[in-house]
PDB file of C-alpha atoms in Angstrom:
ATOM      1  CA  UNK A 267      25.010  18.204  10.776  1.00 53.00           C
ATOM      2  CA  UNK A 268      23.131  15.339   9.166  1.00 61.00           C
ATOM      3  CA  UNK A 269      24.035  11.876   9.786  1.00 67.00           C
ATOM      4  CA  UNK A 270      26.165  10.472   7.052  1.00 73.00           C
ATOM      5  CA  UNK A 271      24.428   8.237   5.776  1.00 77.00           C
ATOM      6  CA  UNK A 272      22.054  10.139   4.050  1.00 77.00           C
ATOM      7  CA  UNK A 273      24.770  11.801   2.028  1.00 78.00           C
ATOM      8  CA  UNK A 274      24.126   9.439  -0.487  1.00 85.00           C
ATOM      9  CA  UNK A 275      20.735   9.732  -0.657  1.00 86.00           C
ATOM     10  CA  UNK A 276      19.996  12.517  -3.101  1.00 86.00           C
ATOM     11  CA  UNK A 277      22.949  10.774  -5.576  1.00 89.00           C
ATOM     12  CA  UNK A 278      21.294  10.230  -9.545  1.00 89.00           C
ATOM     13  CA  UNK A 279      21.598   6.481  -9.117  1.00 92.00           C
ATOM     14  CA  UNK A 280      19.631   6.085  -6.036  1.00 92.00           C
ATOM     15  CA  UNK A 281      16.954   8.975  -6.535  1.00 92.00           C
ATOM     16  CA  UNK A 282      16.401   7.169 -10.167  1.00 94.00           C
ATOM     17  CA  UNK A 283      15.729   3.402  -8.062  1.00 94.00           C
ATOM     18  CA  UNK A 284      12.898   5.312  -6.313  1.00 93.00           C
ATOM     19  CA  UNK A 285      11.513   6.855  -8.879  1.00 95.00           C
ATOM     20  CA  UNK A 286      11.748   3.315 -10.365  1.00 94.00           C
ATOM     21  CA  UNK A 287       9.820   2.157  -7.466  1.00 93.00           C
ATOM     22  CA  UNK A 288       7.582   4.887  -7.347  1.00 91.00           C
ATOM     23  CA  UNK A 289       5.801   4.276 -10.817  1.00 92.00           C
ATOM     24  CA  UNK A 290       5.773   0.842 -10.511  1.00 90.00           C
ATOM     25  CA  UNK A 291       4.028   1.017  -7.511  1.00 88.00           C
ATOM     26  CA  UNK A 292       1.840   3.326  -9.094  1.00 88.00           C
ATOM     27  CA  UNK A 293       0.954   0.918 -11.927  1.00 86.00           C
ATOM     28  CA  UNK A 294      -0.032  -1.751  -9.136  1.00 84.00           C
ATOM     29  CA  UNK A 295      -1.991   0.980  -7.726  1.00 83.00           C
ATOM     30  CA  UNK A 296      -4.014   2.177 -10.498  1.00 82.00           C
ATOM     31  CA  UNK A 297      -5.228  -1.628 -11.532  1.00 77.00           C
ATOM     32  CA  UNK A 298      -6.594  -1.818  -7.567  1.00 78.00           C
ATOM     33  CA  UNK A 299      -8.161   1.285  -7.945  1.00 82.00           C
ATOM     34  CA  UNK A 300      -9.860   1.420 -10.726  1.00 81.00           C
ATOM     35  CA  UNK A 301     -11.547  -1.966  -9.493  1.00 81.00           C
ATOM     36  CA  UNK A 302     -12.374  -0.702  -6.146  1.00 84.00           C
ATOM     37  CA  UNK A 303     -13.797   2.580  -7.316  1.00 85.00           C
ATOM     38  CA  UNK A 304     -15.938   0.615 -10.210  1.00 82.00           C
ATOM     39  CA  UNK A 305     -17.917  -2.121  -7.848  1.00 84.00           C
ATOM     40  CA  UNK A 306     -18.314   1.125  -5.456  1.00 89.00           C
ATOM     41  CA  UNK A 307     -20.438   2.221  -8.627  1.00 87.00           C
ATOM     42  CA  UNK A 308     -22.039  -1.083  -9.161  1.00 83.00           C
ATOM     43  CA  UNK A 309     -22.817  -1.666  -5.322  1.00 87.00           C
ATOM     44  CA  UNK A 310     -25.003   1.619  -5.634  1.00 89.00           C
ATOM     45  CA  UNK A 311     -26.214   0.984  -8.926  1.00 83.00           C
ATOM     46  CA  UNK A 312     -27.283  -2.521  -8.330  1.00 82.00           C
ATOM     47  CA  UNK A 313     -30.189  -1.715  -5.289  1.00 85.00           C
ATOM     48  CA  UNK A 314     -31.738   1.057  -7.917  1.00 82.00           C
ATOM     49  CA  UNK A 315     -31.634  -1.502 -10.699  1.00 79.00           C
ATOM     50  CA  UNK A 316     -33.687  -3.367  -8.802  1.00 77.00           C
ATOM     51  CA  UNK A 317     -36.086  -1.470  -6.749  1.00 79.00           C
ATOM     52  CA  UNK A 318     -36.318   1.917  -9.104  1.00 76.00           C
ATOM     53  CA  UNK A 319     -35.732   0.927 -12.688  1.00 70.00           C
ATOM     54  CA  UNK A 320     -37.104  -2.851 -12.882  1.00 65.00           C
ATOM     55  CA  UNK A 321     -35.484  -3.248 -16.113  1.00 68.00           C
ATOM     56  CA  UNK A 322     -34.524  -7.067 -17.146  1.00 71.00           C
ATOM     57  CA  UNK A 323     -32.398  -5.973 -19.693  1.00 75.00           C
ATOM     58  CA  UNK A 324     -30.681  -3.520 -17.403  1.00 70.00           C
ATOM     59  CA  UNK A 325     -29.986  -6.060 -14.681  1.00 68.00           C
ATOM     60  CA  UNK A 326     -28.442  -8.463 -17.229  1.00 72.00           C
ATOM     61  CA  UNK A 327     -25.848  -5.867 -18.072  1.00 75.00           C
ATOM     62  CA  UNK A 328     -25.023  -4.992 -14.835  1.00 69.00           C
ATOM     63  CA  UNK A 329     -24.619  -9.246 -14.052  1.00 69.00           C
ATOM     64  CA  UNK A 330     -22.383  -9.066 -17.115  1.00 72.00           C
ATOM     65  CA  UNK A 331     -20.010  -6.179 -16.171  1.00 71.00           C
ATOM     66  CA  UNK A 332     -19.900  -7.910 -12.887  1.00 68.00           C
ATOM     67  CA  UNK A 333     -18.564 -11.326 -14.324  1.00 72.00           C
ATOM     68  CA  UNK A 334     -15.963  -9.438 -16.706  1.00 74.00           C
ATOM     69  CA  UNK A 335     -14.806  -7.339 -14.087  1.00 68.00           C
ATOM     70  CA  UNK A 336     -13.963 -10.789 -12.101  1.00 68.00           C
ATOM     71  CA  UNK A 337     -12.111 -12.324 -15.517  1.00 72.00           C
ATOM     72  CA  UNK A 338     -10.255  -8.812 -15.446  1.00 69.00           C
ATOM     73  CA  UNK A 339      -9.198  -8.915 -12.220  1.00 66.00           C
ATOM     74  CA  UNK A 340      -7.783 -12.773 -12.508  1.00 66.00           C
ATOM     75  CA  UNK A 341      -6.614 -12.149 -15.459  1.00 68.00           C
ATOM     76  CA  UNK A 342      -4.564  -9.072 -14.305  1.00 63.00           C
ATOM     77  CA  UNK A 343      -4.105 -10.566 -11.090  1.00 58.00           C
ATOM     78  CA  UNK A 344      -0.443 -11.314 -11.795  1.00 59.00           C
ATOM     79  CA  UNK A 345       0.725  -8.234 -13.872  1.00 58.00           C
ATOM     80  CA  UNK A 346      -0.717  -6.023 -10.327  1.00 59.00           C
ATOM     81  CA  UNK A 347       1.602  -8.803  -8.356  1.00 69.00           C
ATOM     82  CA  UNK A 348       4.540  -8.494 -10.542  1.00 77.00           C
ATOM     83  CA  UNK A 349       4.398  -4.075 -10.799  1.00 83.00           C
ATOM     84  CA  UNK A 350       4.215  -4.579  -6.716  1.00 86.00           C
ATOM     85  CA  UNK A 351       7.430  -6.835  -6.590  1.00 88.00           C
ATOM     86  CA  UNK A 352       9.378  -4.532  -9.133  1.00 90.00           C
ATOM     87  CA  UNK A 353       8.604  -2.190  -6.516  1.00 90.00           C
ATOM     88  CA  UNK A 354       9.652  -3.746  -3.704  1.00 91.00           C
ATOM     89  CA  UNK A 355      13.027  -4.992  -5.229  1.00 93.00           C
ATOM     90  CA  UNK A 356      13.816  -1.251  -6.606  1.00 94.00           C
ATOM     91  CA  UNK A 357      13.710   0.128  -3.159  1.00 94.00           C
ATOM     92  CA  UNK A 358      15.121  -2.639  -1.301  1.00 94.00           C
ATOM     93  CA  UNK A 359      18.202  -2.167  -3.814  1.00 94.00           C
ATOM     94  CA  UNK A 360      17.892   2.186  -2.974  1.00 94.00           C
ATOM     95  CA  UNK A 361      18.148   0.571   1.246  1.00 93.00           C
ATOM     96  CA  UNK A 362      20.468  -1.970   0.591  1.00 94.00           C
ATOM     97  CA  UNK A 363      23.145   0.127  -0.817  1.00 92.00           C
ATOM     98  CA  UNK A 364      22.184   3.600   1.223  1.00 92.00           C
ATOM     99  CA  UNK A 365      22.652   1.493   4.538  1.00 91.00           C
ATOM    100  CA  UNK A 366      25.343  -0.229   3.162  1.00 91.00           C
ATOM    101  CA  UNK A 367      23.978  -3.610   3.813  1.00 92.00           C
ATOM    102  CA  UNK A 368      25.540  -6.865   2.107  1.00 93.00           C
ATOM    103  CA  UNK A 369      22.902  -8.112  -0.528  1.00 92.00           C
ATOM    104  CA  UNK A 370      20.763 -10.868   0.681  1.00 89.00           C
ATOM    105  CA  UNK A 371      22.023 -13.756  -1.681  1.00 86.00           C
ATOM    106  CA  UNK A 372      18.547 -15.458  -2.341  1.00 87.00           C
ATOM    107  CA  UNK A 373      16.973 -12.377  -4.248  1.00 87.00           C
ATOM    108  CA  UNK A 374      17.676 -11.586  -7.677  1.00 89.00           C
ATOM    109  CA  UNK A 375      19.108  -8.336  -8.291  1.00 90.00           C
ATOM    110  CA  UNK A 376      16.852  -5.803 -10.251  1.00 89.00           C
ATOM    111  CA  UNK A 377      16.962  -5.455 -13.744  1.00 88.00           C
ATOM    112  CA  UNK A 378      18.522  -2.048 -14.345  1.00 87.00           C
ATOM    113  CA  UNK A 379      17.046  -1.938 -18.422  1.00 91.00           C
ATOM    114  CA  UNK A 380      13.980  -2.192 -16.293  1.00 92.00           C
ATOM    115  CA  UNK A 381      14.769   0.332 -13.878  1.00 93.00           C
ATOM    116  CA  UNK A 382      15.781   3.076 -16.465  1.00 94.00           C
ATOM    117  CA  UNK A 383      12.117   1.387 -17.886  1.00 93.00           C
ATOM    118  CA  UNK A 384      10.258   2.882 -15.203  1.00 93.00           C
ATOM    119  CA  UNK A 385      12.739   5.941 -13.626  1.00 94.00           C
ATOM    120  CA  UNK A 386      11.960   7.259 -17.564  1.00 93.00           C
ATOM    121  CA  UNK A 387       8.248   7.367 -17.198  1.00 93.00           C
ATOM    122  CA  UNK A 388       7.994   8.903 -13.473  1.00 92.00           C
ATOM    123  CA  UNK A 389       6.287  12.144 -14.043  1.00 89.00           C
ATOM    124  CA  UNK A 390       5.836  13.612 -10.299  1.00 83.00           C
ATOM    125  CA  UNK A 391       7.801  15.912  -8.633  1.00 85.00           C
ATOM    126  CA  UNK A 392      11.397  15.679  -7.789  1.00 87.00           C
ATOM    127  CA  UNK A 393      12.413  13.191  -5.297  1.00 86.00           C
ATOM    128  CA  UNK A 394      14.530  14.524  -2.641  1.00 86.00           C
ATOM    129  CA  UNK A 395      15.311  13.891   1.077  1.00 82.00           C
ATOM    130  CA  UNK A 396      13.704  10.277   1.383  1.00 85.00           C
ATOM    131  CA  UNK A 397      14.521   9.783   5.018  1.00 83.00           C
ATOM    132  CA  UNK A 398      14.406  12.503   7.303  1.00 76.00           C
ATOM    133  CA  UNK A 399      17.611  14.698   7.438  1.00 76.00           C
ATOM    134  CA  UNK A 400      17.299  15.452  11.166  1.00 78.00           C
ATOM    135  CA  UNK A 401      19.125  12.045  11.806  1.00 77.00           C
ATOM    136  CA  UNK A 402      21.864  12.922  14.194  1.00 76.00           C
ATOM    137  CA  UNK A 403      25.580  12.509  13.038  1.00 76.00           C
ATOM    138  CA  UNK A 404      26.487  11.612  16.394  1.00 77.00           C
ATOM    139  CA  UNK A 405      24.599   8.388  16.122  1.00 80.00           C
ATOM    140  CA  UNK A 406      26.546   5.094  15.588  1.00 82.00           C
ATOM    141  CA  UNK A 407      25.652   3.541  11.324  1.00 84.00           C
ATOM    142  CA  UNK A 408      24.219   0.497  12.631  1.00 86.00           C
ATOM    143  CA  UNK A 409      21.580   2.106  15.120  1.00 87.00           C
ATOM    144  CA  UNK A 410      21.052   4.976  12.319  1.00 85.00           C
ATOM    145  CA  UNK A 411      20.524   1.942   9.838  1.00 89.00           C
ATOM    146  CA  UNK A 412      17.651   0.705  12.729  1.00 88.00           C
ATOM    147  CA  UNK A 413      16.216   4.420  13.301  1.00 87.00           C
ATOM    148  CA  UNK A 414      15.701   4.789   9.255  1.00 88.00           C
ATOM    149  CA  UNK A 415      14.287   0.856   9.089  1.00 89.00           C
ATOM    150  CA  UNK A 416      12.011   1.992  11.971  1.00 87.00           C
ATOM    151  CA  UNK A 417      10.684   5.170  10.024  1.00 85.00           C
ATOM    152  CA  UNK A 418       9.867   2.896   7.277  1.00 83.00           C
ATOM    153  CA  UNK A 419       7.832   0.223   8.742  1.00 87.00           C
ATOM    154  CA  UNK A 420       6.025   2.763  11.435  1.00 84.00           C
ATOM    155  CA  UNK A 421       5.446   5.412   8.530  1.00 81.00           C
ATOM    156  CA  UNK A 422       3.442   2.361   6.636  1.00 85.00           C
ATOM    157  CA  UNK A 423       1.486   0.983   9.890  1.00 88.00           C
ATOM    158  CA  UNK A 424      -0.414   4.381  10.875  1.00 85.00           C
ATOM    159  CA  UNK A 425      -1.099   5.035   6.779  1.00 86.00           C
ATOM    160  CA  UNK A 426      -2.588   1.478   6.702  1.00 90.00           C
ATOM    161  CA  UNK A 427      -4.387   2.083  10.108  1.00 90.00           C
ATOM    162  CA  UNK A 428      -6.181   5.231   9.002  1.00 89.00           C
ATOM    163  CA  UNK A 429      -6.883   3.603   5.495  1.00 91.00           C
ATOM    164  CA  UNK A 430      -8.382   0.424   6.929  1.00 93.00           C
ATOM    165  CA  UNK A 431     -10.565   2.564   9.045  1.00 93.00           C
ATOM    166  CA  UNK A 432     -11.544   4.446   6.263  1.00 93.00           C
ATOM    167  CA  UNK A 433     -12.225   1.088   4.653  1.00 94.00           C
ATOM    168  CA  UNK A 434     -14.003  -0.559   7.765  1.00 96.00           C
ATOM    169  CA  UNK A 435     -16.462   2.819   8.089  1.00 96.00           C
ATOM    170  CA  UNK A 436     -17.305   2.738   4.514  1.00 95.00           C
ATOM    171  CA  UNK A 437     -18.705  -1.073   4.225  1.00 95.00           C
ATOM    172  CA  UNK A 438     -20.614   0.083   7.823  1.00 96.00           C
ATOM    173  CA  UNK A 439     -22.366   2.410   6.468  1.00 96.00           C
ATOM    174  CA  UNK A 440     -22.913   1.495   3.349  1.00 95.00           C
ATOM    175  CA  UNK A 441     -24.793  -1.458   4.273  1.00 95.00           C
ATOM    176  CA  UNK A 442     -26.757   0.094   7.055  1.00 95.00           C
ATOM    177  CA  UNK A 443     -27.791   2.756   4.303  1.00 94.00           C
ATOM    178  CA  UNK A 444     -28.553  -0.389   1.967  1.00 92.00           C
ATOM    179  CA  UNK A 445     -30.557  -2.086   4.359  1.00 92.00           C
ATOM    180  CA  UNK A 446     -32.662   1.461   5.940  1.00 92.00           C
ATOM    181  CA  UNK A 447     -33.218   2.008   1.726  1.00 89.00           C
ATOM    182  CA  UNK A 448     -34.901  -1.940   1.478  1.00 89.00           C
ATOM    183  CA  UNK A 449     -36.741  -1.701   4.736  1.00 88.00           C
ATOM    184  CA  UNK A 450     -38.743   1.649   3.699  1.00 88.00           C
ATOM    185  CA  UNK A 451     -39.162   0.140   0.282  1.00 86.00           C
ATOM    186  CA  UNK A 452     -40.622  -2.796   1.580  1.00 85.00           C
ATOM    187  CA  UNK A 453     -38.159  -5.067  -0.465  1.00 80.00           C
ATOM    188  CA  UNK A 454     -39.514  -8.172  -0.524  1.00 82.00           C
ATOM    189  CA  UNK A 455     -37.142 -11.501   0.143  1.00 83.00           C
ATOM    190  CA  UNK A 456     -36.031 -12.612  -3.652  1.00 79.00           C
ATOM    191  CA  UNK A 457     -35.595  -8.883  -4.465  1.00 80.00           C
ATOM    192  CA  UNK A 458     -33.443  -8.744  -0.823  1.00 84.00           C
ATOM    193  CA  UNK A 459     -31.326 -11.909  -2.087  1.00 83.00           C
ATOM    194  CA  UNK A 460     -30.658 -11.073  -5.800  1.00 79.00           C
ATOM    195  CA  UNK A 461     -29.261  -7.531  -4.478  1.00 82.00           C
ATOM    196  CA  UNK A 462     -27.202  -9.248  -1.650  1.00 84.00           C
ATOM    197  CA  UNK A 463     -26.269 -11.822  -4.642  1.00 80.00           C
ATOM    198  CA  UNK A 464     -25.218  -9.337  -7.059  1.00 79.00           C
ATOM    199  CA  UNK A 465     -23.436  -6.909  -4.589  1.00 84.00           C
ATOM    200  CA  UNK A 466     -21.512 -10.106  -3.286  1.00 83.00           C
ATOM    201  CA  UNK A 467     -18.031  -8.955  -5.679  1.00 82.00           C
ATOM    202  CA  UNK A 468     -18.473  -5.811  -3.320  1.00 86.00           C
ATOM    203  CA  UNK A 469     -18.078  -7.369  -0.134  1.00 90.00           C
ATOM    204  CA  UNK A 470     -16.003  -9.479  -1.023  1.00 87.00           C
ATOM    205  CA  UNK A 471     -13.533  -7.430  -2.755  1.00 86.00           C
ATOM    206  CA  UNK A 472     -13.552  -5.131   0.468  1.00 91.00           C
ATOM    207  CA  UNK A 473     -13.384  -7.738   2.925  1.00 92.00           C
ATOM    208  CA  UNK A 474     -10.013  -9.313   1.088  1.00 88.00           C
ATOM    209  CA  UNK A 475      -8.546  -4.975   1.174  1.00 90.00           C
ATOM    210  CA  UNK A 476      -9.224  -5.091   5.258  1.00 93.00           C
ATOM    211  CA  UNK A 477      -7.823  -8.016   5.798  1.00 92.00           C
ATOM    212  CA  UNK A 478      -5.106  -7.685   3.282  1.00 89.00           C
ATOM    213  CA  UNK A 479      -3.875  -4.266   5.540  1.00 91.00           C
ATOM    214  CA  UNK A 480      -4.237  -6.151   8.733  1.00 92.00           C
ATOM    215  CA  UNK A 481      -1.841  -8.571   7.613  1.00 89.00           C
ATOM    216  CA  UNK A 482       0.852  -6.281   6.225  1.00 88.00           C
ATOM    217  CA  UNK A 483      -0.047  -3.949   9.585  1.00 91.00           C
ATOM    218  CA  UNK A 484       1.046  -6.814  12.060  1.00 90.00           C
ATOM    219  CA  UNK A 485       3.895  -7.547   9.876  1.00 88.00           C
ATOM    220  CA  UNK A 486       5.387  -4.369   9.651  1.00 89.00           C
ATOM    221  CA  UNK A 487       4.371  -4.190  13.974  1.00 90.00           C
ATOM    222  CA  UNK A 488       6.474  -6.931  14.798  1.00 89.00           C
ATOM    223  CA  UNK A 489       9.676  -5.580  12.850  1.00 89.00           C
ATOM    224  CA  UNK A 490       8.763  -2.024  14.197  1.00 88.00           C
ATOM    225  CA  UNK A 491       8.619  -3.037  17.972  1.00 88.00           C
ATOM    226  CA  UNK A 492      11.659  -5.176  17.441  1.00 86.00           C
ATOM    227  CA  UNK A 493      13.886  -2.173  16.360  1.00 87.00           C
ATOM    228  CA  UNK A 494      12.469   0.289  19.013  1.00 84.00           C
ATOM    229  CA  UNK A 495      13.386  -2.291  21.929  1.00 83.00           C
ATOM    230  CA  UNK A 496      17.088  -1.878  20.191  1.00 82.00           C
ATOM    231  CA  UNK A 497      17.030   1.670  19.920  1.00 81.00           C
ATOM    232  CA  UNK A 498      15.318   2.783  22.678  1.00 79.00           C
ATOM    233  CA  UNK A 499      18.055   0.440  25.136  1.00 74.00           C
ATOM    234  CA  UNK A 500      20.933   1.845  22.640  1.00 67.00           C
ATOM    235  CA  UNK A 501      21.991  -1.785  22.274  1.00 70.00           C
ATOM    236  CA  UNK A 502      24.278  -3.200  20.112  1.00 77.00           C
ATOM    237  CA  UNK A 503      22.688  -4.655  16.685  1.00 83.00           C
ATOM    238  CA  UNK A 504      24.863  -6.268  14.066  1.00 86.00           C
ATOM    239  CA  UNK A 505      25.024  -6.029  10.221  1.00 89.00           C
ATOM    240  CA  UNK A 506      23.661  -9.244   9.521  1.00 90.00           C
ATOM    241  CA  UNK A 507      20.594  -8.955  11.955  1.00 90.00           C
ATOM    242  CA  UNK A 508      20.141  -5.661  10.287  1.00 91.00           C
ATOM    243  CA  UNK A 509      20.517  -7.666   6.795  1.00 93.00           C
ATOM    244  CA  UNK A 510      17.948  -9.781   8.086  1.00 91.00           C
ATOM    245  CA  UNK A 511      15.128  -7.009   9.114  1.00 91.00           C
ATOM    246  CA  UNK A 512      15.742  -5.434   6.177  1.00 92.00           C
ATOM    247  CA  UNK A 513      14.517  -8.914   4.265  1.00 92.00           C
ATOM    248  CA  UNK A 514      11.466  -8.687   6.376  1.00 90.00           C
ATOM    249  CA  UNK A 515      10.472  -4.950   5.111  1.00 90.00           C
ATOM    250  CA  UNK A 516      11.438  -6.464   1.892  1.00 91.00           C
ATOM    251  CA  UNK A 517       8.869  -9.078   2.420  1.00 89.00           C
ATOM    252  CA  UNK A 518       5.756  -6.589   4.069  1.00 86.00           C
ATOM    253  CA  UNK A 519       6.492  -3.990   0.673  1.00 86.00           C
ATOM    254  CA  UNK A 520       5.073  -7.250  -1.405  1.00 85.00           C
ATOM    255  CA  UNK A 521       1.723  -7.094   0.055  1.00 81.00           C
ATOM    256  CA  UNK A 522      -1.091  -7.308  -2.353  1.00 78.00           C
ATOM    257  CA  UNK A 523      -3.139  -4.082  -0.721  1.00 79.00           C
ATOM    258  CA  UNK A 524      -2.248  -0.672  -1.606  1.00 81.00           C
ATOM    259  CA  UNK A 525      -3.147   2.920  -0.252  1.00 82.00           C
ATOM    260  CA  UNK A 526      -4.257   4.752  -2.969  1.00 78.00           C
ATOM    261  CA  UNK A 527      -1.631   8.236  -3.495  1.00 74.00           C
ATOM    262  CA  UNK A 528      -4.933  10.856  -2.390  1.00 77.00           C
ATOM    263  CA  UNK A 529      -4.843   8.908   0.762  1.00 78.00           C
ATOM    264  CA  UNK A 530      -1.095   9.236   1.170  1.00 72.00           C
ATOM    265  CA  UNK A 531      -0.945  13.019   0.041  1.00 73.00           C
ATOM    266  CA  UNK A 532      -4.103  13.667   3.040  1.00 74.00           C
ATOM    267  CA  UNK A 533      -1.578  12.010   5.665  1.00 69.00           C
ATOM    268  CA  UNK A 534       1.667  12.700   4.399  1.00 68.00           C
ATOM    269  CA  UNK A 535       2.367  15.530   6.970  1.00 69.00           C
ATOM    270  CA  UNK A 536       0.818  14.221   9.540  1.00 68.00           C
ATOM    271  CA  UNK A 537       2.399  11.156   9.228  1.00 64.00           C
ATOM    272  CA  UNK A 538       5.718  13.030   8.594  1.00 63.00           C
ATOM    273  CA  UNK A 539       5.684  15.337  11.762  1.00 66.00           C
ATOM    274  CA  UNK A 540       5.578  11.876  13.611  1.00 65.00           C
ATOM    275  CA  UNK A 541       8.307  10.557  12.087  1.00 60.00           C
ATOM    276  CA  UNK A 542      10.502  13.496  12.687  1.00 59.00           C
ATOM    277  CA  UNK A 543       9.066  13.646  16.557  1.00 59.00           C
ATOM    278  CA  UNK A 544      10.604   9.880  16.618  1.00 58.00           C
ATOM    279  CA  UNK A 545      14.147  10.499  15.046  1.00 57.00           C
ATOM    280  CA  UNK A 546      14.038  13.821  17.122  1.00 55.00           C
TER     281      UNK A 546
END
């Protein structure tokens, strides 16, 4: 018999707060994206500019859809950041009132003109089941409330592992493949710097995604290994230190870098059969 409190769960009010959440984080997504996936273009496009095609006129547009991009992305730097905290304050409200935890009195509720906003424009498939229904009934609310919190942060640490490998692998090879394509063309040093100069936006934009899931991974670590020392010893665990994890994963959901949804669909089964193993 399934723990109670997942009864709730599958109730029109809470399934419409995560499909809330689920297309705003999608907007914060997409912006991300679409960035990453165009300087992947322009950090192969760049070395053939200048070593193939030799074309003035076709290196000044590529230097000029570099420096937009950059006004683009500061520009939209704050409408990504504020799709990523609707986000995180839609499904801390779906938590908040499936654990039956008080409201933490320093955040502002959500907006629910905003939340019928976004439930209205979700277009996937129906959301059912968030947390695993193998959750004993036998076990006390408050350690259930710790075993769910736990599926949540450790669920988001191995995505964000096997993403940030992905990441790490692809800047590795890409620039050894960069640097075996200059060597056997004999660049020669200014044709070596401008590419390294105009590839820069690259790096650097995949440098700030690595580090970006480091941080949110040792984040959502030291809440994870802080709930299994309390359920793996069975101990007692209050309300209000529950309230207070539950701010934390509040906190890590606001990080900047996302996992694109492929990603997440490749791993979601994996990542599921682990979580069941866990509650199981």
């Amino acid at each position: 018999m399934p723990n109670q409190i997942l009864f709730k769960q599958n109730s029109p009010e809470l399934v419409k707060l995560l499909r809330a959440s689920t297309v705003a984080y999608y907007k914060a997504k997409l912006g991300e994206i679409k960035i990453t996936y165009f300087l992947i273009i322009l950090a192969f496009v760049y070395p053939i500019s200048y070593l193939i095609v030799q074309d003035e006129n076709v290196k000044l547009t590529l230097f000029g859809c570099s420096f937009l991009l950059t006004v683009l992305t500061q520009l939209f730097a704050n409408t990504f950041k504020n799709n990523t905290s609707k986000g995180a304050i839609f499904k801390e409200e779906f938590d908040t009132i499936l654990f039956k935890l008080p409201w933490k009195s320093t955040l502002k509720k959500p907006d629910y003109s905003e939340v019928s906003k976004f439930s209205l424009q979700y277009k996937g498939k129906e959301i059912k089941d968030w947390y695993s229904t193998n959750l004993s009934s036998a076990i006390p609310h408050n350690i259930s409330v710790a075993v769910l919190q736990h599926s949540n942060t450790s669920w988001d640490i191995e995505l964000r592992v096997q993403y940030r490998r992905w990441l790490t692998g692809f800047l590795i090879a890409y620039s050894i493949l960069l640097w075996v394509v200059l060597v056997s063309n004999n660049a020669d040093g200014q044709i070596i710097f401008s590419i390294y100069f105009s590839i820069l936006s690259f790096y650097t934009h995949f440098i700030v995604l690595i580090r970006g899931h480091s941080s949110a991974i040792h984040k959502r670590k030291a809440i994870s290994e802080h709930l299994d020392s309390i359920i793996i010893s069975k101990k007692e665990i209050s309300i209000e230190e529950l309230r207070d994890i539950q701010y934390e994963i509040y906190i890590s959901r606001q990080e900047s870098a996302k996992v694109p949804n492929f990603f997440f669909l490749w791993y979601k089964k994996q990542l599921n059969r682990m979580t069941e193993d866990y509650i199981e």
